């Protein structure tokens, strides 16, 4: 087993036992990235800088400093997170060779925890997509089976973790963009509560939905990363100071006495090709039985507005995106068209040359639903239905501590399979989207594989700011599901 | 609800996008499909339901109103596609 295949926890144990150094693991990771064939990275790490930083951490540890669990750990960053002086593209041509003058808060916090940044991971352009096929820098292969997509939009981050090109990665999740690729690649992906992690320096897509979170090899590793990146920051007024539970203790706590809700809509929705895949359903039911055997009480619940979540999401997320992406105008940074005789054509040509098809489609939809005469019928209505979806969860959490569902209706699909039909691609997010609309936390953990060897994901949802409950259930399943 | 090509062009203008003929055709088709799908929301009676604008109820936190310099003008101008004398340069805006 190469050092690059270690989890953060295993690496930490070996590091403290003197069996490995940060320099050795960083070198193993850099070599693996150099040999990568999955296109997981848009910008590969600066080798000398990464190794120098690893040696600094090793020296501090040798001097007896206690640096915490992320010290010396190579972590990849989704390329919509700003990194000072390192090209940040959001997988779009419109950002050109943009080099941010500052670090995102989550990136800064990882550095303060001693992590080694190893490259900028591929994604769907502006985090818009569920397959990583919408990247201006080319699609990413699923390392489990390279004919298949790794999911998206954090496809590069998930592929990098699954392919052992980093020990962990940061992604972002607006409608499932951390959890869905985690499910499709057999990794752990956590979307924290809205407000748990500062969004400062995250290139905005849907500002009322976006959250930054970890993709890792184990549940405990996700807890380590969340501990490092959480907390309020003065540059994101929606980031909040809310007490966090003891995540490490939660991972080990077990589920005895915990009430777990099983929403019937997540197992019934859709018909024909949209219906839940039988092997996914069986795997999730098996996980539920295991959790029950470990002392959890299963409770049948209903989230009646689930079937309206995708429609609600695509109105709200595109409206917010059309507004957020208006800043890309070719004036202050990013791509500027050569064909710009006047200001109007500078805007139009720069944007038309810079944005890809899916991004244009979403800007158009968002502009339409916000435009005069349609605002009440579409945008306001979606905001009202969002309230109903949030109330569904509030009602459910009166009765249960957590909710368990599949992460996606089916395992990974083949490249090119859904690219011609945007709506079909949107339906991929059917089980993950409500969580963002309600602002609650969700985690996807590996739940076996299909007969074809494709990973299946188990999703756990909890009330706002109860990530500790997620870790409790996820930790138990990871232990007893083996 | 079907979206006509004229409507697509109008929305493109509002979005500051210039579309090719084939993009206009594709978007008229795609947007019509998507809007037809979202019609689903009309099944629900939402009268009296408060629109939700934020995931978590937040109160604006205030900070001291003090000047601080985190980024210099040079930092911010470094990515400009065109600049002159410390200012962003664009084509002429006001006609003669």
PDB file of N, CA and C in Angstrom, chain A residues 98-99 101 194 200 233 235-237 239-240 307-308 310 312 315 330-334 336 340-344 346 348-349 351-352 360-361 363-365 367-368 378 381 383-387 390 426-427 437 439, chain B residues 1 3 8 11-19 23 27 30-31 34-35 37-44 46 49-56 58 60-61 70-71 75 78-82 88-91 93:
ATOM      1  N   UNK A  98      -7.248  33.980 -14.223  1.00  0.00           N
ATOM      2  CA  UNK A  98      -7.509  34.714 -12.984  1.00  0.00           C
ATOM      3  C   UNK A  98      -6.707  34.160 -11.809  1.00  0.00           C
ATOM      4  N   UNK A  99      -5.944  35.040 -11.167  1.00  0.00           N
ATOM      5  CA  UNK A  99      -5.216  34.669  -9.954  1.00  0.00           C
ATOM      6  C   UNK A  99      -5.748  35.493  -8.798  1.00  0.00           C
ATOM      7  N   UNK A 101      -6.426  37.521  -5.479  1.00  0.00           N
ATOM      8  CA  UNK A 101      -5.508  38.205  -4.568  1.00  0.00           C
ATOM      9  C   UNK A 101      -5.677  37.761  -3.111  1.00  0.00           C
ATOM     10  N   UNK A 194     -26.157  25.091   6.148  1.00  0.00           N
ATOM     11  CA  UNK A 194     -25.935  26.423   5.589  1.00  0.00           C
ATOM     12  C   UNK A 194     -25.524  27.355   6.725  1.00  0.00           C
ATOM     13  N   UNK A 200     -16.832  32.754   2.039  1.00  0.00           N
ATOM     14  CA  UNK A 200     -15.947  33.798   1.511  1.00  0.00           C
ATOM     15  C   UNK A 200     -14.856  33.155   0.643  1.00  0.00           C
ATOM     16  N   UNK A 233     -17.023  33.829   9.919  1.00  0.00           N
ATOM     17  CA  UNK A 233     -15.944  34.669   9.412  1.00  0.00           C
ATOM     18  C   UNK A 233     -16.542  36.018   9.076  1.00  0.00           C
ATOM     19  N   UNK A 235     -16.187  37.996   6.792  1.00  0.00           N
ATOM     20  CA  UNK A 235     -16.424  38.346   5.390  1.00  0.00           C
ATOM     21  C   UNK A 235     -17.598  37.596   4.775  1.00  0.00           C
ATOM     22  N   UNK A 236     -18.269  36.751   5.557  1.00  0.00           N
ATOM     23  CA  UNK A 236     -19.497  36.109   5.087  1.00  0.00           C
ATOM     24  C   UNK A 236     -20.536  36.290   6.180  1.00  0.00           C
ATOM     25  N   UNK A 237     -21.458  37.220   5.941  1.00  0.00           N
ATOM     26  CA  UNK A 237     -22.426  37.556   6.977  1.00  0.00           C
ATOM     27  C   UNK A 237     -23.420  36.427   7.249  1.00  0.00           C
ATOM     28  N   UNK A 239     -22.342  33.268   7.633  1.00  0.00           N
ATOM     29  CA  UNK A 239     -21.663  32.233   8.408  1.00  0.00           C
ATOM     30  C   UNK A 239     -21.977  32.490   9.878  1.00  0.00           C
ATOM     31  N   UNK A 240     -22.209  31.415  10.632  1.00  0.00           N
ATOM     32  CA  UNK A 240     -22.763  31.604  11.971  1.00  0.00           C
ATOM     33  C   UNK A 240     -21.929  30.934  13.040  1.00  0.00           C
ATOM     34  N   UNK A 307     -41.483  15.759  -4.239  1.00  0.00           N
ATOM     35  CA  UNK A 307     -41.577  15.743  -5.709  1.00  0.00           C
ATOM     36  C   UNK A 307     -41.505  17.136  -6.335  1.00  0.00           C
ATOM     37  N   UNK A 308     -41.626  18.190  -5.496  1.00  0.00           N
ATOM     38  CA  UNK A 308     -41.538  19.553  -6.030  1.00  0.00           C
ATOM     39  C   UNK A 308     -40.139  20.163  -5.876  1.00  0.00           C
ATOM     40  N   UNK A 310     -37.096  19.520  -7.192  1.00  0.00           N
ATOM     41  CA  UNK A 310     -36.253  19.839  -8.355  1.00  0.00           C
ATOM     42  C   UNK A 310     -36.751  21.084  -9.068  1.00  0.00           C
ATOM     43  N   UNK A 312     -38.472  23.519  -7.793  1.00  0.00           N
ATOM     44  CA  UNK A 312     -38.202  24.651  -6.904  1.00  0.00           C
ATOM     45  C   UNK A 312     -36.738  25.065  -7.003  1.00  0.00           C
ATOM     46  N   UNK A 315     -35.583  26.856 -10.244  1.00  0.00           N
ATOM     47  CA  UNK A 315     -36.001  28.256 -10.343  1.00  0.00           C
ATOM     48  C   UNK A 315     -35.143  29.128  -9.425  1.00  0.00           C
ATOM     49  N   UNK A 330     -15.954  41.062 -18.392  1.00  0.00           N
ATOM     50  CA  UNK A 330     -14.779  41.333 -19.218  1.00  0.00           C
ATOM     51  C   UNK A 330     -14.081  42.638 -18.895  1.00  0.00           C
ATOM     52  N   UNK A 331     -14.487  43.294 -17.793  1.00  0.00           N
ATOM     53  CA  UNK A 331     -13.910  44.602 -17.496  1.00  0.00           C
ATOM     54  C   UNK A 331     -12.772  44.523 -16.475  1.00  0.00           C
ATOM     55  N   UNK A 332     -13.051  43.853 -15.341  1.00  0.00           N
ATOM     56  CA  UNK A 332     -12.105  43.948 -14.216  1.00  0.00           C
ATOM     57  C   UNK A 332     -11.154  42.756 -14.102  1.00  0.00           C
ATOM     58  N   UNK A 333     -11.606  41.593 -14.583  1.00  0.00           N
ATOM     59  CA  UNK A 333     -10.764  40.385 -14.550  1.00  0.00           C
ATOM     60  C   UNK A 333     -11.369  39.376 -15.509  1.00  0.00           C
ATOM     61  N   UNK A 334     -10.607  38.349 -15.809  1.00  0.00           N
ATOM     62  CA  UNK A 334     -11.130  37.285 -16.654  1.00  0.00           C
ATOM     63  C   UNK A 334     -11.040  37.612 -18.135  1.00  0.00           C
ATOM     64  N   UNK A 336     -11.598  38.823 -21.822  1.00  0.00           N
ATOM     65  CA  UNK A 336     -12.179  39.943 -22.568  1.00  0.00           C
ATOM     66  C   UNK A 336     -12.105  39.631 -24.056  1.00  0.00           C
ATOM     67  N   UNK A 340     -14.474  43.941 -29.461  1.00  0.00           N
ATOM     68  CA  UNK A 340     -15.182  44.793 -28.513  1.00  0.00           C
ATOM     69  C   UNK A 340     -15.077  46.257 -28.897  1.00  0.00           C
ATOM     70  N   UNK A 341     -15.736  46.645 -29.988  1.00  0.00           N
ATOM     71  CA  UNK A 341     -15.649  48.035 -30.436  1.00  0.00           C
ATOM     72  C   UNK A 341     -16.356  49.012 -29.497  1.00  0.00           C
ATOM     73  N   UNK A 342     -17.378  48.546 -28.776  1.00  0.00           N
ATOM     74  CA  UNK A 342     -18.051  49.415 -27.810  1.00  0.00           C
ATOM     75  C   UNK A 342     -18.344  48.616 -26.546  1.00  0.00           C
ATOM     76  N   UNK A 343     -18.817  49.307 -25.516  1.00  0.00           N
ATOM     77  CA  UNK A 343     -18.965  48.673 -24.205  1.00  0.00           C
ATOM     78  C   UNK A 343     -19.979  47.522 -24.236  1.00  0.00           C
ATOM     79  N   UNK A 344     -21.086  47.764 -24.956  1.00  0.00           N
ATOM     80  CA  UNK A 344     -22.133  46.734 -25.036  1.00  0.00           C
ATOM     81  C   UNK A 344     -21.595  45.442 -25.655  1.00  0.00           C
ATOM     82  N   UNK A 346     -18.496  44.582 -25.761  1.00  0.00           N
ATOM     83  CA  UNK A 346     -17.479  44.031 -24.859  1.00  0.00           C
ATOM     84  C   UNK A 346     -18.147  43.073 -23.874  1.00  0.00           C
ATOM     85  N   UNK A 348     -21.241  41.605 -24.154  1.00  0.00           N
ATOM     86  CA  UNK A 348     -21.914  40.479 -24.812  1.00  0.00           C
ATOM     87  C   UNK A 348     -20.923  39.477 -25.388  1.00  0.00           C
ATOM     88  N   UNK A 349     -19.896  39.964 -26.052  1.00  0.00           N
ATOM     89  CA  UNK A 349     -18.959  39.032 -26.689  1.00  0.00           C
ATOM     90  C   UNK A 349     -18.068  38.335 -25.666  1.00  0.00           C
ATOM     91  N   UNK A 351     -18.860  37.582 -22.578  1.00  0.00           N
ATOM     92  CA  UNK A 351     -19.687  36.578 -21.891  1.00  0.00           C
ATOM     93  C   UNK A 351     -20.032  35.407 -22.809  1.00  0.00           C
ATOM     94  N   UNK A 352     -20.352  35.705 -24.066  1.00  0.00           N
ATOM     95  CA  UNK A 352     -20.758  34.636 -24.986  1.00  0.00           C
ATOM     96  C   UNK A 352     -19.594  33.717 -25.319  1.00  0.00           C
ATOM     97  N   UNK A 360     -24.810  29.132 -19.852  1.00  0.00           N
ATOM     98  CA  UNK A 360     -25.687  30.050 -20.594  1.00  0.00           C
ATOM     99  C   UNK A 360     -27.153  29.691 -20.369  1.00  0.00           C
ATOM    100  N   UNK A 361     -27.436  28.384 -20.411  1.00  0.00           N
ATOM    101  CA  UNK A 361     -28.818  27.922 -20.231  1.00  0.00           C
ATOM    102  C   UNK A 361     -29.345  28.378 -18.867  1.00  0.00           C
ATOM    103  N   UNK A 363     -28.186  30.855 -16.909  1.00  0.00           N
ATOM    104  CA  UNK A 363     -28.300  32.320 -16.849  1.00  0.00           C
ATOM    105  C   UNK A 363     -29.598  32.742 -17.533  1.00  0.00           C
ATOM    106  N   UNK A 364     -29.880  32.128 -18.680  1.00  0.00           N
ATOM    107  CA  UNK A 364     -31.097  32.466 -19.432  1.00  0.00           C
ATOM    108  C   UNK A 364     -32.349  32.132 -18.613  1.00  0.00           C
ATOM    109  N   UNK A 365     -32.407  30.946 -18.046  1.00  0.00           N
ATOM    110  CA  UNK A 365     -33.571  30.543 -17.255  1.00  0.00           C
ATOM    111  C   UNK A 365     -33.741  31.466 -16.052  1.00  0.00           C
ATOM    112  N   UNK A 367     -32.632  34.534 -15.654  1.00  0.00           N
ATOM    113  CA  UNK A 367     -33.018  35.876 -16.088  1.00  0.00           C
ATOM    114  C   UNK A 367     -34.513  35.904 -16.423  1.00  0.00           C
ATOM    115  N   UNK A 368     -34.965  34.840 -17.080  1.00  0.00           N
ATOM    116  CA  UNK A 368     -36.383  34.761 -17.452  1.00  0.00           C
ATOM    117  C   UNK A 368     -37.286  34.773 -16.220  1.00  0.00           C
ATOM    118  N   UNK A 378     -43.015  32.534 -11.079  1.00  0.00           N
ATOM    119  CA  UNK A 378     -41.945  31.544 -10.978  1.00  0.00           C
ATOM    120  C   UNK A 378     -41.117  31.705  -9.707  1.00  0.00           C
ATOM    121  N   UNK A 381     -43.072  32.055  -6.320  1.00  0.00           N
ATOM    122  CA  UNK A 381     -43.749  30.787  -6.068  1.00  0.00           C
ATOM    123  C   UNK A 381     -42.750  29.732  -5.577  1.00  0.00           C
ATOM    124  N   UNK A 383     -40.017  30.266  -4.011  1.00  0.00           N
ATOM    125  CA  UNK A 383     -39.620  30.595  -2.633  1.00  0.00           C
ATOM    126  C   UNK A 383     -40.685  30.146  -1.632  1.00  0.00           C
ATOM    127  N   UNK A 384     -41.943  30.209  -2.050  1.00  0.00           N
ATOM    128  CA  UNK A 384     -43.027  29.754  -1.170  1.00  0.00           C
ATOM    129  C   UNK A 384     -42.993  28.232  -1.017  1.00  0.00           C
ATOM    130  N   UNK A 385     -42.755  27.533  -2.125  1.00  0.00           N
ATOM    131  CA  UNK A 385     -42.686  26.068  -2.043  1.00  0.00           C
ATOM    132  C   UNK A 385     -41.451  25.659  -1.230  1.00  0.00           C
ATOM    133  N   UNK A 386     -40.392  26.467  -1.326  1.00  0.00           N
ATOM    134  CA  UNK A 386     -39.205  26.192  -0.516  1.00  0.00           C
ATOM    135  C   UNK A 386     -39.566  26.191   0.979  1.00  0.00           C
ATOM    136  N   UNK A 387     -40.412  27.130   1.367  1.00  0.00           N
ATOM    137  CA  UNK A 387     -40.896  27.158   2.757  1.00  0.00           C
ATOM    138  C   UNK A 387     -41.589  25.843   3.106  1.00  0.00           C
ATOM    139  N   UNK A 390     -39.043  23.093   3.575  1.00  0.00           N
ATOM    140  CA  UNK A 390     -38.355  23.244   4.859  1.00  0.00           C
ATOM    141  C   UNK A 390     -39.256  22.775   5.997  1.00  0.00           C
ATOM    142  N   UNK A 426     -30.809  16.985 -14.559  1.00  0.00           N
ATOM    143  CA  UNK A 426     -31.269  17.637 -13.328  1.00  0.00           C
ATOM    144  C   UNK A 426     -31.912  16.609 -12.392  1.00  0.00           C
ATOM    145  N   UNK A 427     -32.594  15.616 -12.957  1.00  0.00           N
ATOM    146  CA  UNK A 427     -33.300  14.633 -12.132  1.00  0.00           C
ATOM    147  C   UNK A 427     -32.334  13.759 -11.332  1.00  0.00           C
ATOM    148  N   UNK A 437     -32.221  23.135  -0.074  1.00  0.00           N
ATOM    149  CA  UNK A 437     -33.351  24.062   0.020  1.00  0.00           C
ATOM    150  C   UNK A 437     -33.699  24.308   1.486  1.00  0.00           C
ATOM    151  N   UNK A 439     -31.601  23.914   4.000  1.00  0.00           N
ATOM    152  CA  UNK A 439     -30.434  24.441   4.710  1.00  0.00           C
ATOM    153  C   UNK A 439     -29.840  23.481   5.722  1.00  0.00           C
TER     154      UNK A 439
ATOM    155  N   UNK B   1     -45.268  25.666 -20.821  1.00  0.00           N
ATOM    156  CA  UNK B   1     -45.195  26.959 -21.507  1.00  0.00           C
ATOM    157  C   UNK B   1     -44.070  26.941 -22.535  1.00  0.00           C
ATOM    158  N   UNK B   3     -41.501  28.607 -25.189  1.00  0.00           N
ATOM    159  CA  UNK B   3     -40.741  29.857 -25.337  1.00  0.00           C
ATOM    160  C   UNK B   3     -40.436  30.036 -26.826  1.00  0.00           C
ATOM    161  N   UNK B   8     -36.515  34.119 -26.597  1.00  0.00           N
ATOM    162  CA  UNK B   8     -35.127  33.728 -26.312  1.00  0.00           C
ATOM    163  C   UNK B   8     -34.192  34.912 -26.584  1.00  0.00           C
ATOM    164  N   UNK B  11     -34.551  37.518 -23.831  1.00  0.00           N
ATOM    165  CA  UNK B  11     -33.876  37.118 -22.582  1.00  0.00           C
ATOM    166  C   UNK B  11     -32.359  37.200 -22.754  1.00  0.00           C
ATOM    167  N   UNK B  12     -31.888  36.831 -23.941  1.00  0.00           N
ATOM    168  CA  UNK B  12     -30.445  36.906 -24.206  1.00  0.00           C
ATOM    169  C   UNK B  12     -29.959  38.349 -24.078  1.00  0.00           C
ATOM    170  N   UNK B  13     -30.755  39.265 -24.561  1.00  0.00           N
ATOM    171  CA  UNK B  13     -30.395  40.693 -24.471  1.00  0.00           C
ATOM    172  C   UNK B  13     -30.303  41.108 -22.998  1.00  0.00           C
ATOM    173  N   UNK B  14     -31.309  40.696 -22.215  1.00  0.00           N
ATOM    174  CA  UNK B  14     -31.288  41.015 -20.780  1.00  0.00           C
ATOM    175  C   UNK B  14     -30.091  40.369 -20.078  1.00  0.00           C
ATOM    176  N   UNK B  15     -29.677  39.190 -20.582  1.00  0.00           N
ATOM    177  CA  UNK B  15     -28.574  38.433 -19.976  1.00  0.00           C
ATOM    178  C   UNK B  15     -27.219  38.863 -20.504  1.00  0.00           C
ATOM    179  N   UNK B  16     -27.193  39.820 -21.419  1.00  0.00           N
ATOM    180  CA  UNK B  16     -25.947  40.241 -22.073  1.00  0.00           C
ATOM    181  C   UNK B  16     -25.229  39.039 -22.690  1.00  0.00           C
ATOM    182  N   UNK B  17     -25.995  38.267 -23.463  1.00  0.00           N
ATOM    183  CA  UNK B  17     -25.417  37.144 -24.202  1.00  0.00           C
ATOM    184  C   UNK B  17     -25.768  37.310 -25.669  1.00  0.00           C
ATOM    185  N   UNK B  18     -24.830  36.978 -26.521  1.00  0.00           N
ATOM    186  CA  UNK B  18     -25.076  36.987 -27.963  1.00  0.00           C
ATOM    187  C   UNK B  18     -25.114  35.526 -28.393  1.00  0.00           C
ATOM    188  N   UNK B  19     -26.225  35.094 -28.976  1.00  0.00           N
ATOM    189  CA  UNK B  19     -26.387  33.671 -29.270  1.00  0.00           C
ATOM    190  C   UNK B  19     -26.339  33.404 -30.768  1.00  0.00           C
ATOM    191  N   UNK B  23     -27.834  28.060 -31.203  1.00  0.00           N
ATOM    192  CA  UNK B  23     -28.042  28.212 -29.754  1.00  0.00           C
ATOM    193  C   UNK B  23     -29.462  28.698 -29.465  1.00  0.00           C
ATOM    194  N   UNK B  27     -31.982  26.578 -27.198  1.00  0.00           N
ATOM    195  CA  UNK B  27     -32.485  27.156 -25.948  1.00  0.00           C
ATOM    196  C   UNK B  27     -34.009  27.272 -25.953  1.00  0.00           C
ATOM    197  N   UNK B  30     -34.949  23.703 -25.051  1.00  0.00           N
ATOM    198  CA  UNK B  30     -34.587  23.350 -23.659  1.00  0.00           C
ATOM    199  C   UNK B  30     -35.405  24.122 -22.630  1.00  0.00           C
ATOM    200  N   UNK B  31     -35.494  25.443 -22.831  1.00  0.00           N
ATOM    201  CA  UNK B  31     -36.185  26.266 -21.832  1.00  0.00           C
ATOM    202  C   UNK B  31     -37.673  25.923 -21.798  1.00  0.00           C
ATOM    203  N   UNK B  34     -37.978  22.765 -19.736  1.00  0.00           N
ATOM    204  CA  UNK B  34     -37.763  22.995 -18.308  1.00  0.00           C
ATOM    205  C   UNK B  34     -38.947  23.743 -17.705  1.00  0.00           C
ATOM    206  N   UNK B  35     -39.451  24.746 -18.423  1.00  0.00           N
ATOM    207  CA  UNK B  35     -40.583  25.510 -17.883  1.00  0.00           C
ATOM    208  C   UNK B  35     -41.836  24.647 -17.806  1.00  0.00           C
ATOM    209  N   UNK B  37     -41.763  21.518 -17.146  1.00  0.00           N
ATOM    210  CA  UNK B  37     -41.541  20.688 -15.957  1.00  0.00           C
ATOM    211  C   UNK B  37     -41.873  21.465 -14.682  1.00  0.00           C
ATOM    212  N   UNK B  38     -41.452  22.732 -14.605  1.00  0.00           N
ATOM    213  CA  UNK B  38     -41.676  23.481 -13.366  1.00  0.00           C
ATOM    214  C   UNK B  38     -43.141  23.910 -13.178  1.00  0.00           C
ATOM    215  N   UNK B  39     -43.954  23.766 -14.230  1.00  0.00           N
ATOM    216  CA  UNK B  39     -45.395  24.008 -14.098  1.00  0.00           C
ATOM    217  C   UNK B  39     -45.993  23.176 -12.968  1.00  0.00           C
ATOM    218  N   UNK B  40     -45.293  22.074 -12.671  1.00  0.00           N
ATOM    219  CA  UNK B  40     -45.655  21.187 -11.571  1.00  0.00           C
ATOM    220  C   UNK B  40     -46.000  21.949 -10.287  1.00  0.00           C
ATOM    221  N   UNK B  41     -45.318  23.061 -10.069  1.00  0.00           N
ATOM    222  CA  UNK B  41     -45.537  23.817  -8.837  1.00  0.00           C
ATOM    223  C   UNK B  41     -46.952  24.384  -8.770  1.00  0.00           C
ATOM    224  N   UNK B  42     -47.611  24.507  -9.936  1.00  0.00           N
ATOM    225  CA  UNK B  42     -48.971  25.050  -9.939  1.00  0.00           C
ATOM    226  C   UNK B  42     -49.980  24.107  -9.309  1.00  0.00           C
ATOM    227  N   UNK B  43     -49.580  22.856  -9.096  1.00  0.00           N
ATOM    228  CA  UNK B  43     -50.473  21.917  -8.404  1.00  0.00           C
ATOM    229  C   UNK B  43     -50.668  22.340  -6.950  1.00  0.00           C
ATOM    230  N   UNK B  44     -49.734  23.130  -6.426  1.00  0.00           N
ATOM    231  CA  UNK B  44     -49.768  23.476  -5.004  1.00  0.00           C
ATOM    232  C   UNK B  44     -50.461  24.810  -4.772  1.00  0.00           C
ATOM    233  N   UNK B  46     -50.255  27.864  -2.652  1.00  0.00           N
ATOM    234  CA  UNK B  46     -49.267  28.490  -1.757  1.00  0.00           C
ATOM    235  C   UNK B  46     -49.778  29.810  -1.176  1.00  0.00           C
ATOM    236  N   UNK B  49     -48.502  31.420   2.143  1.00  0.00           N
ATOM    237  CA  UNK B  49     -47.212  30.850   2.555  1.00  0.00           C
ATOM    238  C   UNK B  49     -46.129  31.911   2.388  1.00  0.00           C
ATOM    239  N   UNK B  50     -45.367  32.109   3.434  1.00  0.00           N
ATOM    240  CA  UNK B  50     -44.297  33.107   3.412  1.00  0.00           C
ATOM    241  C   UNK B  50     -43.171  32.648   2.477  1.00  0.00           C
ATOM    242  N   UNK B  51     -42.725  33.486   1.544  1.00  0.00           N
ATOM    243  CA  UNK B  51     -41.584  33.077   0.701  1.00  0.00           C
ATOM    244  C   UNK B  51     -40.316  32.968   1.546  1.00  0.00           C
ATOM    245  N   UNK B  52     -39.511  31.945   1.251  1.00  0.00           N
ATOM    246  CA  UNK B  52     -38.291  31.734   2.025  1.00  0.00           C
ATOM    247  C   UNK B  52     -37.116  32.332   1.260  1.00  0.00           C
ATOM    248  N   UNK B  53     -36.435  33.272   1.881  1.00  0.00           N
ATOM    249  CA  UNK B  53     -35.329  33.920   1.185  1.00  0.00           C
ATOM    250  C   UNK B  53     -33.984  33.398   1.671  1.00  0.00           C
ATOM    251  N   UNK B  54     -33.949  32.860   2.891  1.00  0.00           N
ATOM    252  CA  UNK B  54     -32.678  32.326   3.380  1.00  0.00           C
ATOM    253  C   UNK B  54     -32.859  31.033   4.137  1.00  0.00           C
ATOM    254  N   UNK B  55     -31.862  30.187   4.048  1.00  0.00           N
ATOM    255  CA  UNK B  55     -31.945  28.852   4.604  1.00  0.00           C
ATOM    256  C   UNK B  55     -32.030  28.890   6.129  1.00  0.00           C
ATOM    257  N   UNK B  56     -31.254  29.757   6.711  1.00  0.00           N
ATOM    258  CA  UNK B  56     -31.209  29.833   8.165  1.00  0.00           C
ATOM    259  C   UNK B  56     -31.513  31.276   8.532  1.00  0.00           C
ATOM    260  N   UNK B  58     -31.141  34.637   9.701  1.00  0.00           N
ATOM    261  CA  UNK B  58     -29.907  35.301  10.115  1.00  0.00           C
ATOM    262  C   UNK B  58     -30.193  36.739  10.506  1.00  0.00           C
ATOM    263  N   UNK B  60     -28.186  40.311  10.622  1.00  0.00           N
ATOM    264  CA  UNK B  60     -26.951  40.937  10.180  1.00  0.00           C
ATOM    265  C   UNK B  60     -26.075  41.258  11.391  1.00  0.00           C
ATOM    266  N   UNK B  61     -24.878  40.738  11.360  1.00  0.00           N
ATOM    267  CA  UNK B  61     -23.942  41.094  12.422  1.00  0.00           C
ATOM    268  C   UNK B  61     -23.268  42.395  12.030  1.00  0.00           C
ATOM    269  N   UNK B  70      -6.863  45.684   3.338  1.00  0.00           N
ATOM    270  CA  UNK B  70      -6.515  44.267   3.193  1.00  0.00           C
ATOM    271  C   UNK B  70      -5.868  44.009   1.837  1.00  0.00           C
ATOM    272  N   UNK B  71      -6.350  44.687   0.827  1.00  0.00           N
ATOM    273  CA  UNK B  71      -5.834  44.487  -0.533  1.00  0.00           C
ATOM    274  C   UNK B  71      -5.428  45.845  -1.086  1.00  0.00           C
ATOM    275  N   UNK B  75      -2.975  44.868  -6.138  1.00  0.00           N
ATOM    276  CA  UNK B  75      -3.525  43.505  -6.028  1.00  0.00           C
ATOM    277  C   UNK B  75      -4.776  43.373  -6.897  1.00  0.00           C
ATOM    278  N   UNK B  78      -4.294  43.661 -10.837  1.00  0.00           N
ATOM    279  CA  UNK B  78      -3.392  42.704 -11.463  1.00  0.00           C
ATOM    280  C   UNK B  78      -4.085  41.833 -12.522  1.00  0.00           C
ATOM    281  N   UNK B  79      -5.377  41.525 -12.292  1.00  0.00           N
ATOM    282  CA  UNK B  79      -6.097  40.653 -13.214  1.00  0.00           C
ATOM    283  C   UNK B  79      -6.843  41.408 -14.317  1.00  0.00           C
ATOM    284  N   UNK B  80      -6.714  42.717 -14.346  1.00  0.00           N
ATOM    285  CA  UNK B  80      -7.472  43.499 -15.330  1.00  0.00           C
ATOM    286  C   UNK B  80      -7.016  43.176 -16.745  1.00  0.00           C
ATOM    287  N   UNK B  81      -7.962  42.914 -17.674  1.00  0.00           N
ATOM    288  CA  UNK B  81      -7.568  42.648 -19.065  1.00  0.00           C
ATOM    289  C   UNK B  81      -6.904  43.863 -19.714  1.00  0.00           C
ATOM    290  N   UNK B  82      -7.314  45.056 -19.292  1.00  0.00           N
ATOM    291  CA  UNK B  82      -6.684  46.280 -19.811  1.00  0.00           C
ATOM    292  C   UNK B  82      -6.794  47.355 -18.744  1.00  0.00           C
ATOM    293  N   UNK B  88      -9.336  50.777 -14.750  1.00  0.00           N
ATOM    294  CA  UNK B  88      -9.771  49.798 -15.759  1.00  0.00           C
ATOM    295  C   UNK B  88     -10.051  50.514 -17.067  1.00  0.00           C
ATOM    296  N   UNK B  89      -9.547  49.920 -18.140  1.00  0.00           N
ATOM    297  CA  UNK B  89      -9.710  50.567 -19.448  1.00  0.00           C
ATOM    298  C   UNK B  89     -10.802  49.851 -20.240  1.00  0.00           C
ATOM    299  N   UNK B  90     -11.773  50.584 -20.755  1.00  0.00           N
ATOM    300  CA  UNK B  90     -12.852  50.014 -21.583  1.00  0.00           C
ATOM    301  C   UNK B  90     -13.031  50.864 -22.838  1.00  0.00           C
ATOM    302  N   UNK B  91     -13.761  50.336 -23.837  1.00  0.00           N
ATOM    303  CA  UNK B  91     -14.013  51.159 -25.024  1.00  0.00           C
ATOM    304  C   UNK B  91     -14.780  52.440 -24.651  1.00  0.00           C
ATOM    305  N   UNK B  93     -17.321  55.107 -23.881  1.00  0.00           N
ATOM    306  CA  UNK B  93     -18.707  54.922 -23.457  1.00  0.00           C
ATOM    307  C   UNK B  93     -19.587  56.071 -23.953  1.00  0.00           C
TER     308      UNK B  93
END
